[in-house]
Amino acid sequence: MLADVKPPFIPEGASGMTILVEWPPGDPGTPPHRHSGPCFGYVIEGAVRFELEGEPERVVKAGETFWEPGGDVIHYQDGNALSDAPTKFVVTMLCEPGQPMLTFADAEELKQRAPRRAPRPTA
């Protein structure tokens, strides 16, 4: 078993979507965003810099899993943690009907929610 989690909710009538994400070396990934339902991922190759609102940034390596609850939680980072190698991961998302699979958080919202973000790592 690679992961065993209980998401806080699954949108009624949700549809499932699985995508393959490939980031070149050092790619910062998708800008801060959220999903309409929970997401479950598996890193196939490389390492993902992963950060959810309220949790410290961490690196998820090849062979490891991650998940996010979806809904109102902002996903700050999902980029390639490696500067010298590509990263590849698979994500399965349970999407709320009639809602986009991903919506971006704008600068004003990020400013308002800044106190919810975990302290940034020091260099």
Coordinates of C-alpha atoms in Angstrom, one line a residue:
M1 CA 0.0 0.0 0.0
L2 CA 1.4 3.4 -1.0
A3 CA -1.2 5.6 0.7
D4 CA -4.3 5.2 2.9
V5 CA -6.1 8.5 3.5
K6 CA -9.7 9.6 4.2
P7 CA -10.5 12.9 2.4
P8 CA -12.7 15.3 4.3
F9 CA -15.3 15.3 1.5
I10 CA -15.9 14.1 -2.0
P11 CA -18.2 16.3 -4.0
E12 CA -21.6 14.8 -4.8
G13 CA -21.6 13.4 -8.3
A14 CA -17.8 13.9 -8.6
S15 CA -16.0 12.7 -11.7
G16 CA -12.5 11.3 -11.7
M17 CA -9.7 12.7 -13.8
T18 CA -6.1 11.3 -13.9
I19 CA -3.3 13.4 -15.4
L20 CA 0.4 12.9 -16.0
V21 CA 2.5 16.0 -15.1
E22 CA 6.1 16.4 -16.4
W23 CA 8.3 19.3 -15.2
P24 CA 11.7 20.0 -16.7
P25 CA 14.6 20.6 -14.3
G26 CA 13.9 23.5 -11.9
D27 CA 10.4 24.2 -13.3
P28 CA 8.4 26.1 -10.6
G29 CA 5.2 24.2 -11.4
T30 CA 1.6 25.5 -11.4
P31 CA 1.1 28.9 -9.7
P32 CA -1.0 28.9 -6.4
H33 CA -4.3 27.2 -7.0
R34 CA -7.0 25.0 -5.6
H35 CA -9.1 22.0 -6.8
S36 CA -12.8 21.5 -6.5
G37 CA -12.3 18.0 -4.9
P38 CA -9.5 15.9 -3.4
C39 CA -6.4 14.9 -5.3
F40 CA -4.1 11.9 -4.9
G41 CA -0.7 11.8 -6.5
Y42 CA 2.3 9.5 -7.0
V43 CA 5.8 10.6 -8.0
I44 CA 7.2 8.4 -10.8
E45 CA 10.5 10.2 -11.3
G46 CA 12.4 13.0 -9.7
A47 CA 11.1 15.0 -6.8
V48 CA 8.2 17.4 -6.3
R49 CA 8.3 20.6 -4.1
F50 CA 4.9 20.3 -2.4
E51 CA 3.1 22.9 -0.3
L52 CA -0.5 23.1 0.9
E53 CA -1.9 26.0 2.8
G54 CA -1.2 25.7 6.6
E55 CA 1.5 23.0 6.0
P56 CA 5.2 23.4 5.7
E57 CA 6.8 23.0 2.3
R58 CA 8.2 19.4 1.7
V59 CA 9.8 17.4 -1.0
V60 CA 8.0 14.3 -2.3
K61 CA 10.5 11.9 -4.0
A62 CA 10.0 9.2 -6.6
G63 CA 8.1 6.3 -5.2
E64 CA 6.2 8.5 -2.6
T65 CA 2.7 9.7 -2.6
F66 CA 0.9 13.0 -1.8
W67 CA -2.7 14.1 -1.5
E68 CA -4.6 17.3 -1.0
P69 CA -8.1 17.8 0.3
G70 CA -9.3 20.2 -2.4
G71 CA -12.1 22.7 -1.7
D72 CA -10.9 25.9 -0.1
V73 CA -7.3 24.8 0.5
I74 CA -4.7 26.6 -1.6
H75 CA -2.0 24.5 -3.2
Y76 CA 1.0 26.8 -3.2
Q77 CA 3.7 24.6 -4.9
D78 CA 4.0 21.5 -7.0
G79 CA 7.2 22.3 -8.9
N80 CA 10.3 20.3 -9.7
A81 CA 12.5 20.2 -6.6
L82 CA 15.5 19.2 -8.8
S83 CA 17.6 21.7 -10.8
D84 CA 19.4 19.0 -12.8
A85 CA 16.7 16.4 -13.7
P86 CA 13.1 16.2 -14.8
T87 CA 10.2 15.2 -12.5
K88 CA 7.2 13.2 -13.5
F89 CA 4.1 12.5 -11.4
V90 CA 0.5 11.2 -11.8
V91 CA -2.5 12.8 -10.1
T92 CA -6.0 11.6 -9.8
M93 CA -8.6 14.3 -9.0
L94 CA -12.2 14.0 -8.0
C95 CA -13.8 17.0 -9.5
E96 CA -17.0 18.7 -8.5
P97 CA -19.6 18.7 -11.4
G98 CA -19.7 22.0 -13.3
Q99 CA -16.6 23.3 -11.6
P100 CA -13.2 23.6 -13.2
M101 CA -10.6 21.0 -12.1
L102 CA -8.2 23.9 -11.1
T103 CA -8.7 27.6 -10.3
F104 CA -5.9 30.0 -9.7
A105 CA -5.6 32.1 -6.5
D106 CA -5.1 35.8 -7.4
A107 CA -2.6 38.2 -5.7
E108 CA -5.2 39.8 -3.5
E109 CA -6.5 36.5 -2.2
L110 CA -2.9 35.3 -1.5
K111 CA -2.3 38.6 0.4
Q112 CA -5.5 38.1 2.5
R113 CA -4.7 34.5 3.3
A114 CA -1.0 35.0 4.0
P115 CA -1.4 34.3 7.7
R116 CA -2.7 30.8 6.8
R117 CA 0.6 29.9 5.0
A118 CA 3.2 28.0 7.0
P119 CA 6.5 29.8 7.7
R120 CA 8.8 29.8 4.7
P121 CA 12.0 27.7 4.9
T122 CA 15.2 29.6 5.6
A123 CA 18.1 29.3 3.1

